CSV table of C-alpha atoms and ligand atoms in Angstrom, one decimal:
chain,number,residue,atom,x,y,z
A,3,UNK,CA,38.7,7.4,-12.0
A,4,UNK,CA,35.9,4.9,-12.7
A,5,UNK,CA,33.4,6.0,-15.3
A,6,UNK,CA,30.0,4.5,-14.4
A,7,UNK,CA,27.3,4.6,-17.1
A,8,UNK,CA,23.9,5.4,-15.6
A,9,UNK,CA,20.4,4.6,-17.0
A,10,UNK,CA,17.5,6.3,-15.2
A,11,UNK,CA,14.2,4.6,-15.1
A,12,UNK,CA,11.7,7.4,-14.4
A,13,UNK,CA,12.3,11.1,-14.2
A,14,UNK,CA,9.7,12.3,-11.7
A,15,UNK,CA,10.3,13.7,-8.2
A,16,UNK,CA,12.9,11.1,-7.2
A,17,UNK,CA,14.6,10.8,-10.7
A,18,UNK,CA,15.1,14.6,-10.8
A,19,UNK,CA,16.3,14.8,-7.2
A,20,UNK,CA,18.8,12.1,-8.0
A,21,UNK,CA,20.2,14.0,-11.0
A,22,UNK,CA,20.4,17.2,-9.0
A,23,UNK,CA,22.1,15.5,-6.1
A,24,UNK,CA,24.7,13.8,-8.4
A,25,UNK,CA,25.4,17.1,-10.1
A,26,UNK,CA,25.8,18.9,-6.7
A,27,UNK,CA,28.1,16.2,-5.5
A,28,UNK,CA,30.0,15.6,-8.7
A,29,UNK,CA,33.4,16.9,-7.4
A,30,UNK,CA,33.0,15.1,-4.1
A,31,UNK,CA,32.2,11.8,-5.9
A,32,UNK,CA,35.3,12.3,-8.1
A,33,UNK,CA,37.6,13.2,-5.3
A,34,UNK,CA,36.5,10.9,-2.4
A,35,UNK,CA,35.2,7.9,-4.3
A,36,UNK,CA,37.0,8.1,-7.7
A,37,UNK,CA,33.6,7.9,-9.4
A,38,UNK,CA,32.5,9.7,-12.5
A,39,UNK,CA,28.8,9.0,-13.1
A,40,UNK,CA,28.0,9.3,-16.8
A,41,UNK,CA,24.3,9.9,-17.8
A,42,UNK,CA,23.3,7.6,-20.6
A,43,UNK,CA,19.6,7.4,-21.0
A,44,UNK,CA,16.3,8.2,-19.3
A,45,UNK,CA,13.4,5.8,-19.8
A,46,UNK,CA,10.0,7.4,-19.2
A,47,UNK,CA,6.4,6.4,-19.8
A,48,UNK,CA,6.4,7.4,-23.5
A,49,UNK,CA,9.9,6.3,-24.5
A,50,UNK,CA,13.6,7.3,-24.0
A,51,UNK,CA,15.8,10.4,-23.9
A,52,UNK,CA,19.6,10.0,-24.6
A,53,UNK,CA,22.6,12.0,-23.3
A,54,UNK,CA,24.4,13.6,-24.9
A,55,UNK,CA,22.0,14.1,-27.7
A,56,UNK,CA,23.4,12.5,-30.8
A,57,UNK,CA,23.9,14.9,-33.7
A,58,UNK,CA,23.3,17.9,-31.5
A,59,UNK,CA,23.3,20.4,-34.4
A,60,UNK,CA,20.6,18.5,-36.3
A,61,UNK,CA,18.3,17.6,-33.4
A,62,UNK,CA,16.4,19.7,-31.0
A,63,UNK,CA,18.1,19.7,-27.5
A,64,UNK,CA,16.1,19.9,-24.3
A,65,UNK,CA,17.8,21.7,-21.5
A,66,UNK,CA,16.5,20.9,-18.0
A,67,UNK,CA,18.0,20.7,-14.6
A,68,UNK,CA,21.3,21.9,-16.1
A,69,UNK,CA,21.4,18.9,-18.4
A,70,UNK,CA,21.1,18.6,-22.1
A,71,UNK,CA,19.4,15.7,-23.7
A,72,UNK,CA,17.8,14.8,-27.0
A,73,UNK,CA,14.2,14.6,-27.9
A,74,UNK,CA,11.9,11.7,-27.0
A,75,UNK,CA,12.4,8.5,-28.9
A,76,UNK,CA,9.5,6.1,-28.9
A,77,UNK,CA,9.3,2.5,-30.0
A,78,UNK,CA,10.5,-0.8,-28.7
A,79,UNK,CA,12.1,0.4,-25.5
A,80,UNK,CA,13.2,-3.0,-24.2
A,81,UNK,CA,15.0,-3.7,-27.4
A,82,UNK,CA,16.7,-0.3,-27.2
A,83,UNK,CA,17.6,-1.2,-23.6
A,84,UNK,CA,19.4,-4.4,-24.6
A,85,UNK,CA,21.8,-2.6,-27.0
A,86,UNK,CA,22.4,0.2,-24.4
A,87,UNK,CA,23.3,-2.4,-21.8
A,88,UNK,CA,25.6,-4.3,-24.1
A,89,UNK,CA,27.4,-1.1,-25.2
A,90,UNK,CA,28.3,0.0,-21.7
A,91,UNK,CA,28.8,-3.0,-19.3
A,92,UNK,CA,29.2,-2.4,-15.6
A,93,UNK,CA,26.8,0.4,-15.3
A,94,UNK,CA,24.0,1.1,-12.8
A,95,UNK,CA,20.3,1.3,-13.5
A,96,UNK,CA,18.6,3.7,-11.1
A,97,UNK,CA,14.9,3.0,-10.7
A,98,UNK,CA,12.7,6.0,-9.7
A,99,UNK,CA,9.7,4.8,-11.7
A,100,UNK,CA,6.1,4.1,-10.6
A,101,UNK,CA,5.4,1.3,-8.2
A,102,UNK,CA,3.1,-1.6,-9.1
A,103,UNK,CA,3.2,-4.4,-6.5
A,104,UNK,CA,0.8,-6.7,-8.4
A,105,UNK,CA,2.9,-7.0,-11.6
A,106,UNK,CA,6.2,-5.5,-10.7
A,107,UNK,CA,6.1,-3.5,-13.9
A,108,UNK,CA,7.6,-1.4,-15.4
A,109,UNK,CA,10.8,-2.1,-13.3
A,110,UNK,CA,10.7,-5.9,-13.3
A,111,UNK,CA,11.5,-6.4,-17.0
A,112,UNK,CA,14.1,-3.6,-17.0
A,113,UNK,CA,15.9,-5.1,-14.0
A,114,UNK,CA,15.9,-8.6,-15.4
A,115,UNK,CA,17.6,-7.3,-18.6
A,116,UNK,CA,20.0,-5.2,-16.6
A,117,UNK,CA,21.2,-8.1,-14.5
A,118,UNK,CA,21.5,-10.4,-17.5
A,119,UNK,CA,23.9,-7.8,-19.0
A,120,UNK,CA,25.9,-7.3,-15.8
A,121,UNK,CA,24.4,-4.0,-14.7
A,122,UNK,CA,23.7,-3.2,-11.1
A,123,UNK,CA,20.3,-1.9,-10.0
A,124,UNK,CA,19.5,0.6,-7.2
A,125,UNK,CA,15.9,1.4,-6.6
A,126,UNK,CA,13.4,3.7,-4.8
A,127,UNK,CA,10.6,1.6,-6.4
A,128,UNK,CA,9.2,-1.1,-4.2
A,129,UNK,CA,7.0,-2.7,-6.8
A,130,UNK,CA,9.3,-5.3,-8.4
A,131,UNK,CA,10.7,-6.2,-5.0
A,132,UNK,CA,7.2,-6.9,-3.5
A,133,UNK,CA,6.2,-8.8,-6.6
A,134,UNK,CA,9.2,-11.1,-6.6
A,135,UNK,CA,12.0,-10.4,-4.1
A,136,UNK,CA,13.4,-13.9,-4.2
A,137,UNK,CA,13.6,-14.1,-8.0
A,138,UNK,CA,15.2,-10.7,-8.4
A,139,UNK,CA,17.7,-11.3,-5.5
A,140,UNK,CA,18.7,-14.6,-7.1
A,141,UNK,CA,19.0,-13.1,-10.6
A,142,UNK,CA,21.3,-10.3,-9.2
A,143,UNK,CA,23.3,-12.9,-7.3
A,144,UNK,CA,23.7,-15.3,-10.3
A,145,UNK,CA,24.9,-12.5,-12.5
A,146,UNK,CA,27.2,-11.1,-9.8
A,147,UNK,CA,25.4,-7.8,-9.8
A,148,UNK,CA,24.4,-5.6,-6.9
A,149,UNK,CA,20.7,-4.9,-6.0
A,150,UNK,CA,20.5,-1.8,-3.7
A,151,UNK,CA,17.1,-1.5,-2.1
A,152,UNK,CA,17.6,1.3,0.5
A,153,UNK,CA,15.5,3.8,-1.5
A,154,UNK,CA,12.6,1.3,-1.2
A,155,UNK,CA,13.0,0.4,2.5
A,156,UNK,CA,12.5,3.8,4.3
A,157,UNK,CA,15.2,5.6,2.2
A,158,UNK,CA,17.3,7.9,4.3
A,159,UNK,CA,16.6,5.8,7.4
A,160,UNK,CA,19.2,3.0,7.4
A,161,UNK,CA,17.4,-0.3,7.7
A,162,UNK,CA,18.7,-3.0,5.5
A,163,UNK,CA,22.3,-1.6,5.7
A,164,UNK,CA,22.1,-1.7,9.4
A,165,UNK,CA,21.1,-5.4,9.4
A,166,UNK,CA,23.6,-6.5,6.7
A,167,UNK,CA,26.7,-4.6,7.7
A,168,UNK,CA,26.4,-3.3,11.3
A,169,UNK,CA,24.7,-6.5,12.5
A,170,UNK,CA,26.6,-9.0,10.4
A,171,UNK,CA,27.0,-12.3,12.2
A,172,UNK,CA,24.3,-11.6,14.8
A,173,UNK,CA,21.0,-13.4,14.6
A,174,UNK,CA,18.1,-11.1,14.2
A,175,UNK,CA,15.3,-12.2,16.5
A,176,UNK,CA,12.8,-9.4,15.8
A,177,UNK,CA,12.4,-6.2,13.8
A,178,UNK,CA,10.0,-3.4,14.7
A,179,UNK,CA,9.7,-0.2,12.7
A,180,UNK,CA,7.7,3.0,12.4
A,181,UNK,CA,8.2,3.0,8.6
A,182,UNK,CA,5.6,5.4,7.3
A,183,UNK,CA,5.9,9.1,8.1
A,184,UNK,CA,2.3,10.0,7.1
A,185,UNK,CA,0.6,7.6,9.6
A,186,UNK,CA,3.1,8.5,12.3
A,187,UNK,CA,2.3,12.2,11.7
A,188,UNK,CA,-1.5,11.5,12.0
A,189,UNK,CA,-1.1,9.5,15.2
A,190,UNK,CA,1.2,12.1,16.7
A,191,UNK,CA,-1.4,14.8,16.0
A,192,UNK,CA,-4.1,12.6,17.4
A,193,UNK,CA,-2.0,12.3,20.6
A,194,UNK,CA,-2.1,16.1,20.8
A,195,UNK,CA,-5.9,16.1,20.8
A,196,UNK,CA,-6.8,16.3,17.1
A,197,UNK,CA,-9.2,13.8,15.6
A,198,UNK,CA,-8.3,11.5,12.7
A,199,UNK,CA,-10.1,13.3,9.9
A,200,UNK,CA,-8.6,16.7,10.9
A,201,UNK,CA,-5.1,15.2,11.3
A,202,UNK,CA,-5.3,13.6,7.9
A,203,UNK,CA,-6.6,16.8,6.2
A,204,UNK,CA,-3.8,18.8,7.9
A,205,UNK,CA,-1.2,16.2,6.6
A,206,UNK,CA,-2.6,16.6,3.1
A,207,UNK,CA,-2.5,20.4,3.4
A,208,UNK,CA,1.2,20.2,4.3
A,209,UNK,CA,2.0,17.8,1.4
A,210,UNK,CA,2.8,15.0,3.9
A,211,UNK,CA,-0.1,12.8,2.9
A,212,UNK,CA,-1.0,12.0,-0.7
A,213,UNK,CA,-4.4,13.1,-2.0
A,214,UNK,CA,-5.3,9.4,-1.9
A,215,UNK,CA,-3.7,8.3,1.4
A,216,UNK,CA,-4.9,4.7,1.4
A,217,UNK,CA,-1.5,3.0,0.9
A,218,UNK,CA,-0.1,4.8,4.0
A,219,UNK,CA,-3.1,4.9,6.4
A,220,UNK,CA,-4.3,1.3,5.6
A,221,UNK,CA,-0.8,0.0,6.5
A,222,UNK,CA,0.3,-1.2,3.0
A,223,UNK,CA,3.3,1.0,2.7
A,224,UNK,CA,4.5,-0.3,6.1
A,225,UNK,CA,3.7,-3.9,5.0
A,226,UNK,CA,5.8,-3.6,1.9
A,227,UNK,CA,8.7,-2.1,3.8
A,228,UNK,CA,8.7,-4.6,6.7
A,229,UNK,CA,8.4,-7.5,4.2
A,230,UNK,CA,11.4,-6.3,2.2
A,231,UNK,CA,13.5,-5.5,5.3
A,232,UNK,CA,12.8,-8.9,6.7
A,233,UNK,CA,13.6,-10.7,3.4
A,234,UNK,CA,16.8,-8.7,2.9
A,235,UNK,CA,18.0,-9.0,6.5
A,236,UNK,CA,17.3,-12.7,7.3
A,237,UNK,CA,17.5,-16.0,5.5
A,238,UNK,CA,13.7,-16.1,5.4
A,239,UNK,CA,11.9,-15.1,2.2
A,240,UNK,CA,8.3,-14.1,2.6
A,241,UNK,CA,5.6,-12.8,0.2
A,242,UNK,CA,3.0,-10.2,0.8
A,243,UNK,CA,0.4,-12.8,1.6
A,244,UNK,CA,2.4,-13.7,4.7
A,245,UNK,CA,1.9,-10.2,6.2
A,246,UNK,CA,-1.1,-9.5,8.4
A,247,UNK,CA,-2.0,-5.8,7.8
A,248,UNK,CA,-4.1,-3.4,9.9
A,249,UNK,CA,-3.8,0.3,9.4
A,250,UNK,CA,-4.8,3.4,11.5
A,251,UNK,CA,-8.1,4.3,9.9
A,252,UNK,CA,-10.2,2.9,12.7
A,253,UNK,CA,-8.2,4.4,15.6
A,254,UNK,CA,-10.4,6.7,17.6
A,255,UNK,CA,-9.3,9.8,19.5
A,256,UNK,CA,-10.6,8.0,22.7
A,257,UNK,CA,-8.1,5.1,22.1
A,258,UNK,CA,-5.3,7.6,21.7
A,259,UNK,CA,-6.4,9.4,24.8
A,260,UNK,CA,-6.7,6.2,26.8
A,261,UNK,CA,-3.1,5.2,25.8
A,262,UNK,CA,-1.9,8.7,26.8
A,263,UNK,CA,-3.6,8.3,30.3
A,264,UNK,CA,-1.5,5.2,30.7
A,265,UNK,CA,1.7,7.1,29.7
A,266,UNK,CA,1.7,5.4,26.2
A,267,UNK,CA,1.5,6.4,22.6
A,268,UNK,CA,-0.1,4.6,19.7
A,269,UNK,CA,2.3,3.8,16.9
A,270,UNK,CA,1.8,2.0,13.6
A,271,UNK,CA,4.4,-0.8,13.8
A,272,UNK,CA,5.7,-3.1,11.1
A,273,UNK,CA,6.9,-6.2,13.0
A,274,UNK,CA,8.8,-9.3,12.3
A,275,UNK,CA,9.3,-11.8,15.1
A,276,UNK,CA,11.2,-15.1,14.8
A,277,UNK,CA,9.4,-18.2,16.0
A,278,UNK,CA,10.3,-21.8,16.3
A,279,UNK,CA,8.7,-22.5,12.9
A,280,UNK,CA,9.9,-19.4,11.0
A,281,UNK,CA,8.4,-16.0,11.9
A,282,UNK,CA,5.4,-13.7,12.2
A,283,UNK,CA,5.1,-10.6,10.0
A,284,UNK,CA,2.4,-8.0,10.9
A,285,UNK,CA,1.5,-4.4,10.6
A,286,UNK,CA,-0.8,-3.0,13.4
A,287,UNK,CA,-1.2,0.0,15.6
A,288,UNK,CA,0.2,-0.7,19.1
A,289,UNK,CA,0.4,1.3,22.3
A,290,UNK,CA,4.0,1.6,23.4
A,291,UNK,CA,5.4,3.1,26.6
A,292,UNK,CA,8.5,5.3,27.2
A,293,UNK,CA,10.6,2.1,27.7
A,294,UNK,CA,10.1,1.3,24.0
A,295,UNK,CA,12.9,2.6,21.7
A,296,UNK,CA,10.3,3.9,19.2
A,297,UNK,CA,8.2,5.8,21.8
A,298,UNK,CA,10.0,9.1,21.0
A,299,UNK,CA,9.7,8.8,17.2
A,300,UNK,CA,7.1,11.5,16.5
A,301,UNK,CA,5.7,13.4,13.5
A,302,UNK,CA,7.0,12.4,10.1
A,303,UNK,CA,10.1,10.8,11.6
A,304,UNK,CA,10.6,7.0,11.2
A,305,UNK,CA,12.6,4.5,13.2
A,306,UNK,CA,13.6,0.9,13.4
A,307,UNK,CA,14.7,-1.5,16.1
A,308,UNK,CA,16.5,-4.8,15.7
A,309,UNK,CA,16.6,-7.3,18.5
A,310,UNK,CA,19.7,-9.6,18.2
A,311,UNK,CA,21.2,-12.5,20.0
A,312,UNK,CA,24.7,-11.0,20.5
A,313,UNK,CA,24.4,-7.2,20.0
A,314,UNK,CA,21.2,-6.6,22.0
A,315,UNK,CA,18.6,-4.1,20.9
A,316,UNK,CA,19.9,-1.7,18.2
A,317,UNK,CA,17.8,1.2,16.9
A,318,UNK,CA,18.0,4.0,14.3
A,319,UNK,CA,15.7,7.0,14.1
A,320,UNK,CA,15.2,9.7,11.5
A,321,UNK,CA,15.1,9.6,7.7
A,322,UNK,CA,12.0,11.8,7.0
A,323,UNK,CA,10.5,10.8,3.6
A,324,UNK,CA,11.3,13.1,0.7
A,325,UNK,CA,12.6,12.9,-2.8
A,326,UNK,CA,16.0,14.1,-1.7
A,327,UNK,CA,16.1,11.4,1.0
A,328,UNK,CA,15.2,8.8,-1.6
A,329,UNK,CA,17.8,10.2,-4.0
A,330,UNK,CA,20.4,10.1,-1.2
A,331,UNK,CA,19.6,6.5,-0.5
A,332,UNK,CA,20.0,5.6,-4.2
A,333,UNK,CA,23.4,7.4,-4.3
A,334,UNK,CA,24.5,5.6,-1.1
A,335,UNK,CA,23.6,2.2,-2.5
A,336,UNK,CA,25.3,3.1,-5.8
A,337,UNK,CA,28.6,4.1,-4.1
A,338,UNK,CA,28.6,1.0,-1.9
A,339,UNK,CA,27.8,-1.4,-4.7
A,340,UNK,CA,30.4,0.0,-7.0
A,341,UNK,CA,33.0,-0.2,-4.2
A,342,UNK,CA,32.1,-3.9,-3.5
A,343,UNK,CA,32.3,-4.8,-7.1
A,344,UNK,CA,35.5,-2.9,-7.8
A,345,UNK,CA,37.7,-5.9,-8.4
A,346,UNK,CA,35.2,-7.7,-10.6
A,347,UNK,CA,34.6,-4.8,-13.0
A,348,UNK,CA,38.1,-3.5,-13.3
B,18,NAP,N1,8.6,10.8,-3.7
B,18,NAP,C1,9.2,10.3,-2.7
B,18,NAP,O1,9.5,11.0,-1.7
B,18,NAP,C2,9.6,8.8,-2.6
B,18,NAP,C3,10.3,8.3,-1.6
B,18,NAP,C4,10.8,7.0,-1.6
B,18,NAP,C5,10.4,6.2,-2.6
B,18,NAP,N2,9.6,6.7,-3.7
B,18,NAP,C6,9.3,5.8,-4.8
B,18,NAP,O2,10.1,6.2,-5.9
B,18,NAP,C7,9.4,6.1,-7.1
B,18,NAP,C8,9.3,7.4,-7.9
B,18,NAP,O3,8.5,8.3,-7.1
B,18,NAP,P1,8.3,9.8,-7.6
B,18,NAP,O4,7.7,10.6,-6.5
B,18,NAP,O5,9.5,10.3,-8.3
B,18,NAP,O6,7.1,9.5,-8.7
B,18,NAP,P2,6.7,10.3,-10.0
B,18,NAP,O7,7.1,11.7,-9.8
B,18,NAP,O8,5.3,10.0,-10.3
B,18,NAP,O9,7.6,9.7,-11.2
B,18,NAP,C9,7.4,8.4,-11.7
B,18,NAP,C10,8.2,8.3,-13.0
B,18,NAP,O10,7.9,7.0,-13.5
B,18,NAP,C11,7.9,7.0,-14.9
B,18,NAP,N3,7.2,5.9,-15.5
B,18,NAP,C12,5.9,5.6,-15.5
B,18,NAP,N4,5.7,4.5,-16.2
B,18,NAP,C13,6.9,4.2,-16.8
B,18,NAP,C14,7.2,3.2,-17.7
B,18,NAP,N5,6.4,2.3,-18.2
B,18,NAP,N6,8.6,3.1,-18.1
B,18,NAP,C15,9.5,4.0,-17.6
B,18,NAP,N7,9.1,5.0,-16.7
B,18,NAP,C16,7.8,5.1,-16.3
B,18,NAP,C17,7.2,8.4,-15.1
B,18,NAP,O11,7.4,8.8,-16.4
B,18,NAP,P3,6.8,10.1,-17.0
B,18,NAP,O12,7.7,11.2,-16.5
B,18,NAP,O13,6.9,10.0,-18.5
B,18,NAP,O14,5.4,10.2,-16.5
B,18,NAP,C18,7.8,9.3,-14.1
B,18,NAP,O15,9.0,9.9,-14.6
B,18,NAP,C19,8.0,5.5,-6.8
B,18,NAP,O16,8.1,4.1,-6.9
B,18,NAP,C20,7.9,5.8,-5.3
B,18,NAP,O17,7.0,4.9,-4.6
B,18,NAP,C21,9.2,8.0,-3.7
């Protein structure tokens, strides 16, 4: 049995879903993978909580989600982190913290410390990756650590895994993805005769769209994902400035109806296309016909298609966004990373 220390960064929707999932699957993880995940510490906005609480009899114990942990400790969290990492080498940091693409924080500083002490990182947080994919990828590589980004690249829908494992050895010539469930839901409803404002408000009412939907409907969430998928799946390393981004806010019902009369549907596509000089990265709404593999991806579903030189066109569909889907993607990356690094950390 391998005992894997876990540090959680963030304990919101995704962090909690991850803890619940691991507890639900604890026996399965033990039996099938020989893994025992050991909760160590949660870092949150205000400070850290440790498991198990030290000196339980003297200190108040918080019971939540079936777990017991100690009261909040505030102070110099990054200093605390260093001693935690040093005490328990070979662990995994699980990032479910807030995303900031402009600074990469708070994840960026935590990840750099984790790699320098030989800890792997799996993340649902896109911020540090959009901020400096290349630097973090290199840092993980130099320290022989894993960096699992499935949770940040459409989560339950396999994207990067598909490229790295199933398409290993093939040249990826293009990638096209419906990578944002909110905008796909709105476009699907518009195709059924509902106008944009009504479809958006319906999506907000169902908890599909955020109260502030800008990231999704203006195309930025799709831009982050296609950027990261391209960077992870090819030898090319782009930054956000290289992505041309247009969202769905200016799509009219007339445009959707016109596409429907031609037997097409408008989809918000994130695209990478290889060119003689590198490649093109863009996000834009496009009318696609039934011959397109993503034509049938409706509602909150997502999908991705890779065009390759030797394996033809390969698509995956599904992976509706949810904290559980994100948690499952984190767990998948964790299992695969620990398996790959088995020999090193034994
Ligand atoms: N929700 C989804 O379905 C989903 C799906 C895929 C990816 N994601 C991504 O996963 C991440 C988490 O999403 P969520 O829905 O769980 O968000 P959330 O509920 O808002 O939780 C965010 C967590 O980040 C913590 N945090 C904020 N500042 C911090 C800091 N300086 N240091 C340490 N922790 C800090 C917060 O701490 P406090 O608890 O103290 O406030 C909170 O626990 C986001 O990056 C999101 O984009 C979410």
